[in-house]
Amino acid sequence: MTPTQSSLIYVVIGASALALVFAILLARWVLSRSRGTPEMQKISNAIQQGAEAYLARQYKTIGLLSLVVAALLGIGYGYFRHTTANDPVQDPKTFAMYVTASFLLGALSSAVAGYVGMWVSIRTNIRVAAAAMTSLNDALQTALRGGAVSGLFTVAMSLLGVGGLFAALSAMAPQGMDANEWARHIPFLIVGYGFGASFVALFAQLGGGIYTKAADVGADLVGKGGAGIP
């Protein structure tokens, strides 16, 4: 890998680290805002308990599924896939190790980004509602900054994972192989990262959609019952 390419990798890693720091600062600012009246806090606490219970159950299931898929990837690449001359690593078990490790890292990165985003969001809503009682501008700023935490964490974790893997594997070039040639092979070794991140995100999105829809329907039924609407 050329010095320019190495510099770009470290720029990506540095920018990702700065994005994480900025997201943490935004989260601290949001969490420092008022939580409103005791009645508002009571409802907010109930929402937080329900959301966190759901997250704990969902991520436990996703974690188990990720381990199963990682094991299948390792077995498939290590014992059933035949290597070709174009493969970056000729030893099937070594190839399987790279793919499986990148898959697990991608799954972990996606899970962390999703959990942090959800954790901040369920604490932002009460603060937005409290701010809206006094100032529309404060409410908009709180909502935007709370939402930015999730976006920044998602992008930063993705780039940090890919950049970190690329930098780590760049230093692990096999003896006798040109560094530039090895750099061209690295994307094929970390292809599991994208699969792992997408795997977790898919189940999180589907499960979250079902959970929120169930809560929405439940709230409608309670509201109709309270208002005497059949």
mmCIF file of C-alpha atoms in Angstrom:
data_model
loop_
_atom_site.group_PDB
_atom_site.id
_atom_site.type_symbol
_atom_site.label_atom_id
_atom_site.label_comp_id
_atom_site.label_asym_id
_atom_site.label_seq_id
_atom_site.Cartn_x
_atom_site.Cartn_y
_atom_site.Cartn_z
ATOM 1 C CA MET A 1 0.000 0.000 0.000
ATOM 2 C CA THR A 2 1.374 3.388 -0.990
ATOM 3 C CA PRO A 3 2.016 6.137 1.595
ATOM 4 C CA THR A 4 -0.902 8.108 0.155
ATOM 5 C CA GLN A 5 -3.254 5.172 0.617
ATOM 6 C CA SER A 6 -2.023 4.637 4.170
ATOM 7 C CA SER A 7 -2.575 8.310 4.941
ATOM 8 C CA LEU A 8 -6.124 8.157 3.595
ATOM 9 C CA ILE A 9 -6.908 5.151 5.777
ATOM 10 C CA TYR A 10 -5.728 6.981 8.881
ATOM 11 C CA VAL A 11 -7.683 10.079 7.850
ATOM 12 C CA VAL A 12 -10.829 7.936 7.684
ATOM 13 C CA ILE A 13 -10.108 6.415 11.092
ATOM 14 C CA GLY A 14 -9.408 9.843 12.592
ATOM 15 C CA ALA A 15 -12.567 11.356 11.108
ATOM 16 C CA SER A 16 -14.609 8.439 12.453
ATOM 17 C CA ALA A 17 -13.142 8.900 15.929
ATOM 18 C CA LEU A 18 -13.951 12.622 15.822
ATOM 19 C CA ALA A 19 -17.515 11.830 14.737
ATOM 20 C CA LEU A 20 -17.903 9.517 17.735
ATOM 21 C CA VAL A 21 -16.595 12.213 20.077
ATOM 22 C CA PHE A 22 -18.970 14.781 18.561
ATOM 23 C CA ALA A 23 -21.891 12.355 18.903
ATOM 24 C CA ILE A 24 -21.044 11.846 22.582
ATOM 25 C CA LEU A 25 -20.952 15.617 23.117
ATOM 26 C CA LEU A 26 -24.341 15.980 21.430
ATOM 27 C CA ALA A 27 -25.770 13.196 23.589
ATOM 28 C CA ARG A 28 -24.473 14.869 26.748
ATOM 29 C CA TRP A 29 -26.065 18.159 25.679
ATOM 30 C CA VAL A 30 -29.410 16.483 25.035
ATOM 31 C CA LEU A 31 -29.332 14.594 28.329
ATOM 32 C CA SER A 32 -28.646 17.841 30.198
ATOM 33 C CA ARG A 33 -32.016 19.310 29.119
ATOM 34 C CA SER A 34 -35.064 19.385 31.366
ATOM 35 C CA ARG A 35 -37.293 16.287 31.582
ATOM 36 C CA GLY A 36 -40.450 18.288 32.232
ATOM 37 C CA THR A 37 -43.121 17.735 34.839
ATOM 38 C CA PRO A 38 -43.371 14.688 37.137
ATOM 39 C CA GLU A 39 -46.359 13.437 35.112
ATOM 40 C CA MET A 40 -44.312 13.616 31.905
ATOM 41 C CA GLN A 41 -41.417 11.835 33.575
ATOM 42 C CA LYS A 42 -43.702 9.041 34.759
ATOM 43 C CA ILE A 43 -44.847 8.339 31.200
ATOM 44 C CA SER A 44 -41.301 8.669 29.878
ATOM 45 C CA ASN A 45 -39.996 6.172 32.432
ATOM 46 C CA ALA A 46 -42.619 3.647 31.348
ATOM 47 C CA ILE A 47 -41.587 4.107 27.707
ATOM 48 C CA GLN A 48 -37.924 3.657 28.614
ATOM 49 C CA GLN A 49 -38.592 0.472 30.562
ATOM 50 C CA GLY A 50 -40.584 -1.046 27.719
ATOM 51 C CA ALA A 51 -38.052 -0.063 25.062
ATOM 52 C CA GLU A 52 -35.068 -1.305 27.060
ATOM 53 C CA ALA A 53 -36.776 -4.616 27.827
ATOM 54 C CA TYR A 54 -37.471 -5.027 24.124
ATOM 55 C CA LEU A 55 -33.877 -4.146 23.204
ATOM 56 C CA ALA A 56 -32.457 -6.641 25.688
ATOM 57 C CA ARG A 57 -34.617 -9.448 24.312
ATOM 58 C CA GLN A 58 -34.032 -8.518 20.692
ATOM 59 C CA TYR A 59 -30.267 -8.247 20.945
ATOM 60 C CA LYS A 60 -30.047 -11.528 22.825
ATOM 61 C CA THR A 61 -31.806 -13.243 19.918
ATOM 62 C CA ILE A 62 -29.778 -11.387 17.287
ATOM 63 C CA GLY A 63 -26.551 -12.245 19.116
ATOM 64 C CA LEU A 64 -27.365 -15.957 19.109
ATOM 65 C CA LEU A 65 -28.326 -15.863 15.426
ATOM 66 C CA SER A 66 -25.117 -14.002 14.583
ATOM 67 C CA LEU A 67 -23.020 -16.670 16.297
ATOM 68 C CA VAL A 68 -24.847 -19.405 14.385
ATOM 69 C CA VAL A 69 -24.335 -17.648 11.044
ATOM 70 C CA ALA A 70 -20.677 -16.956 11.888
ATOM 71 C CA ALA A 71 -20.170 -20.653 12.607
ATOM 72 C CA LEU A 72 -21.832 -21.576 9.313
ATOM 73 C CA LEU A 73 -19.617 -19.109 7.456
ATOM 74 C CA GLY A 74 -16.508 -20.530 9.086
ATOM 75 C CA ILE A 75 -17.485 -24.105 8.273
ATOM 76 C CA GLY A 76 -18.572 -23.250 4.748
ATOM 77 C CA TYR A 77 -15.452 -21.289 3.838
ATOM 78 C CA GLY A 78 -13.104 -23.575 5.722
ATOM 79 C CA TYR A 79 -14.334 -27.003 4.648
ATOM 80 C CA PHE A 80 -16.711 -26.795 1.696
ATOM 81 C CA ARG A 81 -15.557 -23.884 -0.459
ATOM 82 C CA HIS A 82 -12.844 -24.660 -2.979
ATOM 83 C CA THR A 83 -10.170 -21.998 -3.335
ATOM 84 C CA THR A 84 -9.297 -20.526 -6.713
ATOM 85 C CA ALA A 85 -6.190 -18.875 -8.077
ATOM 86 C CA ASN A 86 -7.833 -15.464 -7.615
ATOM 87 C CA ASP A 87 -8.480 -15.925 -3.895
ATOM 88 C CA PRO A 88 -6.423 -13.599 -1.673
ATOM 89 C CA VAL A 89 -5.533 -16.487 0.662
ATOM 90 C CA GLN A 90 -5.025 -20.020 -0.574
ATOM 91 C CA ASP A 91 -5.503 -21.738 2.779
ATOM 92 C CA PRO A 92 -9.294 -22.274 3.190
ATOM 93 C CA LYS A 93 -9.192 -22.182 6.985
ATOM 94 C CA THR A 94 -7.276 -18.904 7.017
ATOM 95 C CA PHE A 95 -9.724 -17.432 4.519
ATOM 96 C CA ALA A 96 -12.613 -18.612 6.706
ATOM 97 C CA MET A 97 -11.025 -17.017 9.762
ATOM 98 C CA TYR A 98 -10.791 -13.618 8.050
ATOM 99 C CA VAL A 99 -14.369 -13.719 6.767
ATOM 100 C CA THR A 100 -15.831 -14.943 10.057
ATOM 101 C CA ALA A 101 -13.940 -12.391 12.147
ATOM 102 C CA SER A 102 -14.995 -9.529 9.874
ATOM 103 C CA PHE A 103 -18.608 -10.762 10.001
ATOM 104 C CA LEU A 104 -18.619 -10.723 13.806
ATOM 105 C CA LEU A 105 -17.008 -7.286 13.910
ATOM 106 C CA GLY A 106 -19.583 -5.936 11.464
ATOM 107 C CA ALA A 107 -22.422 -7.409 13.511
ATOM 108 C CA LEU A 108 -20.995 -5.900 16.702
ATOM 109 C CA SER A 109 -20.556 -2.466 15.103
ATOM 110 C CA SER A 110 -24.119 -2.472 13.810
ATOM 111 C CA ALA A 111 -25.491 -3.611 17.166
ATOM 112 C CA VAL A 112 -23.603 -0.902 19.067
ATOM 113 C CA ALA A 113 -24.759 1.818 16.668
ATOM 114 C CA GLY A 114 -28.365 0.637 16.875
ATOM 115 C CA TYR A 115 -28.379 0.331 20.648
ATOM 116 C CA VAL A 116 -26.815 3.753 21.202
ATOM 117 C CA GLY A 117 -29.262 5.361 18.786
ATOM 118 C CA MET A 118 -32.242 3.768 20.510
ATOM 119 C CA TRP A 119 -30.910 4.543 23.990
ATOM 120 C CA VAL A 120 -30.530 8.234 23.175
ATOM 121 C CA SER A 121 -33.835 8.442 21.288
ATOM 122 C CA ILE A 122 -35.968 7.153 24.152
ATOM 123 C CA ARG A 123 -34.392 9.805 26.372
ATOM 124 C CA THR A 124 -34.670 12.585 23.805
ATOM 125 C CA ASN A 125 -38.445 12.412 23.317
ATOM 126 C CA ILE A 126 -39.314 13.585 26.838
ATOM 127 C CA ARG A 127 -36.821 16.438 26.578
ATOM 128 C CA VAL A 128 -38.249 17.550 23.233
ATOM 129 C CA ALA A 129 -41.757 17.559 24.702
ATOM 130 C CA ALA A 130 -40.561 19.542 27.724
ATOM 131 C CA ALA A 131 -38.721 22.059 25.530
ATOM 132 C CA ALA A 132 -41.785 22.499 23.297
ATOM 133 C CA MET A 133 -43.724 23.820 26.301
ATOM 134 C CA THR A 134 -41.524 26.923 26.385
ATOM 135 C CA SER A 135 -39.796 27.323 23.018
ATOM 136 C CA LEU A 136 -40.243 25.861 19.546
ATOM 137 C CA ASN A 137 -36.598 26.603 18.742
ATOM 138 C CA ASP A 138 -35.357 24.697 21.802
ATOM 139 C CA ALA A 139 -37.558 21.745 20.907
ATOM 140 C CA LEU A 140 -36.230 21.659 17.331
ATOM 141 C CA GLN A 141 -32.617 21.887 18.487
ATOM 142 C CA THR A 142 -33.106 19.088 20.998
ATOM 143 C CA ALA A 143 -34.815 16.864 18.436
ATOM 144 C CA LEU A 144 -32.205 17.479 15.735
ATOM 145 C CA ARG A 145 -29.255 16.930 18.045
ATOM 146 C CA GLY A 146 -30.793 13.815 19.532
ATOM 147 C CA GLY A 147 -31.381 12.398 16.061
ATOM 148 C CA ALA A 148 -27.888 13.360 14.929
ATOM 149 C CA VAL A 149 -26.382 11.091 17.583
ATOM 150 C CA SER A 150 -27.842 8.013 15.900
ATOM 151 C CA GLY A 151 -26.736 9.093 12.428
ATOM 152 C CA LEU A 152 -23.216 9.986 13.495
ATOM 153 C CA PHE A 153 -22.763 6.746 15.424
ATOM 154 C CA THR A 154 -23.972 4.647 12.489
ATOM 155 C CA VAL A 155 -21.642 6.250 9.947
ATOM 156 C CA ALA A 156 -18.695 6.479 12.345
ATOM 157 C CA MET A 157 -18.930 2.840 13.439
ATOM 158 C CA SER A 158 -19.139 1.697 9.814
ATOM 159 C CA LEU A 159 -16.121 3.691 8.672
ATOM 160 C CA LEU A 160 -14.154 2.927 11.810
ATOM 161 C CA GLY A 161 -14.735 -0.787 11.375
ATOM 162 C CA VAL A 162 -13.793 -0.894 7.705
ATOM 163 C CA GLY A 163 -10.852 1.468 8.139
ATOM 164 C CA GLY A 164 -9.605 -0.378 11.200
ATOM 165 C CA LEU A 165 -9.805 -3.747 9.463
ATOM 166 C CA PHE A 166 -8.029 -2.370 6.406
ATOM 167 C CA ALA A 167 -5.252 -0.868 8.519
ATOM 168 C CA ALA A 168 -4.846 -4.040 10.588
ATOM 169 C CA LEU A 169 -4.723 -6.352 7.588
ATOM 170 C CA SER A 170 -2.332 -4.031 5.759
ATOM 171 C CA ALA A 171 0.238 -4.803 8.428
ATOM 172 C CA MET A 172 -0.332 -8.554 8.032
ATOM 173 C CA ALA A 173 0.820 -8.981 4.435
ATOM 174 C CA PRO A 174 2.213 -12.484 3.777
ATOM 175 C CA GLN A 175 5.942 -12.770 3.343
ATOM 176 C CA GLY A 176 7.043 -12.434 -0.236
ATOM 177 C CA MET A 177 3.865 -10.642 -1.378
ATOM 178 C CA ASP A 178 4.035 -7.074 -2.617
ATOM 179 C CA ALA A 179 2.259 -4.632 -0.288
ATOM 180 C CA ASN A 180 0.244 -3.083 -3.119
ATOM 181 C CA GLU A 181 -0.897 -6.496 -4.339
ATOM 182 C CA TRP A 182 -1.930 -7.450 -0.806
ATOM 183 C CA ALA A 183 -3.873 -4.192 -0.455
ATOM 184 C CA ARG A 184 -5.945 -5.153 -3.508
ATOM 185 C CA HIS A 185 -6.858 -8.436 -1.817
ATOM 186 C CA ILE A 186 -7.970 -6.950 1.502
ATOM 187 C CA PRO A 187 -11.545 -6.008 0.404
ATOM 188 C CA PHE A 188 -12.208 -9.679 -0.362
ATOM 189 C CA LEU A 189 -11.075 -10.662 3.125
ATOM 190 C CA ILE A 190 -13.332 -8.191 4.939
ATOM 191 C CA VAL A 191 -16.432 -8.802 2.821
ATOM 192 C CA GLY A 192 -18.004 -10.382 5.894
ATOM 193 C CA TYR A 193 -18.056 -6.992 7.646
ATOM 194 C CA GLY A 194 -20.819 -5.642 5.427
ATOM 195 C CA PHE A 195 -22.750 -8.888 5.714
ATOM 196 C CA GLY A 196 -22.550 -8.841 9.509
ATOM 197 C CA ALA A 197 -23.646 -5.210 9.749
ATOM 198 C CA SER A 198 -26.543 -5.772 7.331
ATOM 199 C CA PHE A 199 -27.555 -8.982 9.111
ATOM 200 C CA VAL A 200 -28.018 -7.235 12.455
ATOM 201 C CA ALA A 201 -29.618 -4.152 10.892
ATOM 202 C CA LEU A 202 -32.153 -6.284 8.997
ATOM 203 C CA PHE A 203 -33.444 -8.050 12.092
ATOM 204 C CA ALA A 204 -33.340 -4.870 14.158
ATOM 205 C CA GLN A 205 -35.376 -2.985 11.560
ATOM 206 C CA LEU A 206 -37.974 -5.723 11.122
ATOM 207 C CA GLY A 207 -38.294 -6.360 14.854
ATOM 208 C CA GLY A 208 -38.442 -2.661 15.652
ATOM 209 C CA GLY A 209 -41.146 -2.098 13.062
ATOM 210 C CA ILE A 210 -43.300 -4.854 14.522
ATOM 211 C CA TYR A 211 -42.745 -3.598 18.072
ATOM 212 C CA THR A 212 -43.647 0.012 17.277
ATOM 213 C CA LYS A 213 -46.713 -1.041 15.274
ATOM 214 C CA ALA A 214 -47.935 -3.164 18.168
ATOM 215 C CA ALA A 215 -47.442 -0.221 20.536
ATOM 216 C CA ASP A 216 -49.273 2.076 18.107
ATOM 217 C CA VAL A 217 -52.267 -0.242 17.822
ATOM 218 C CA GLY A 218 -52.333 -0.717 21.598
ATOM 219 C CA ALA A 219 -52.315 3.044 22.175
ATOM 220 C CA ASP A 220 -55.178 3.485 19.685
ATOM 221 C CA LEU A 221 -57.275 0.859 21.443
ATOM 222 C CA VAL A 222 -56.636 2.396 24.867
ATOM 223 C CA GLY A 223 -57.479 5.870 23.559
ATOM 224 C CA LYS A 224 -60.714 4.692 21.983
ATOM 225 C CA GLY A 225 -61.691 2.840 25.125
ATOM 226 C CA GLY A 226 -61.027 5.868 27.285
ATOM 227 C CA ALA A 227 -63.076 8.091 24.989
ATOM 228 C CA GLY A 228 -65.927 5.575 24.776
ATOM 229 C CA ILE A 229 -65.447 5.047 21.030
ATOM 230 C CA PRO A 230 -66.508 1.519 19.984
#
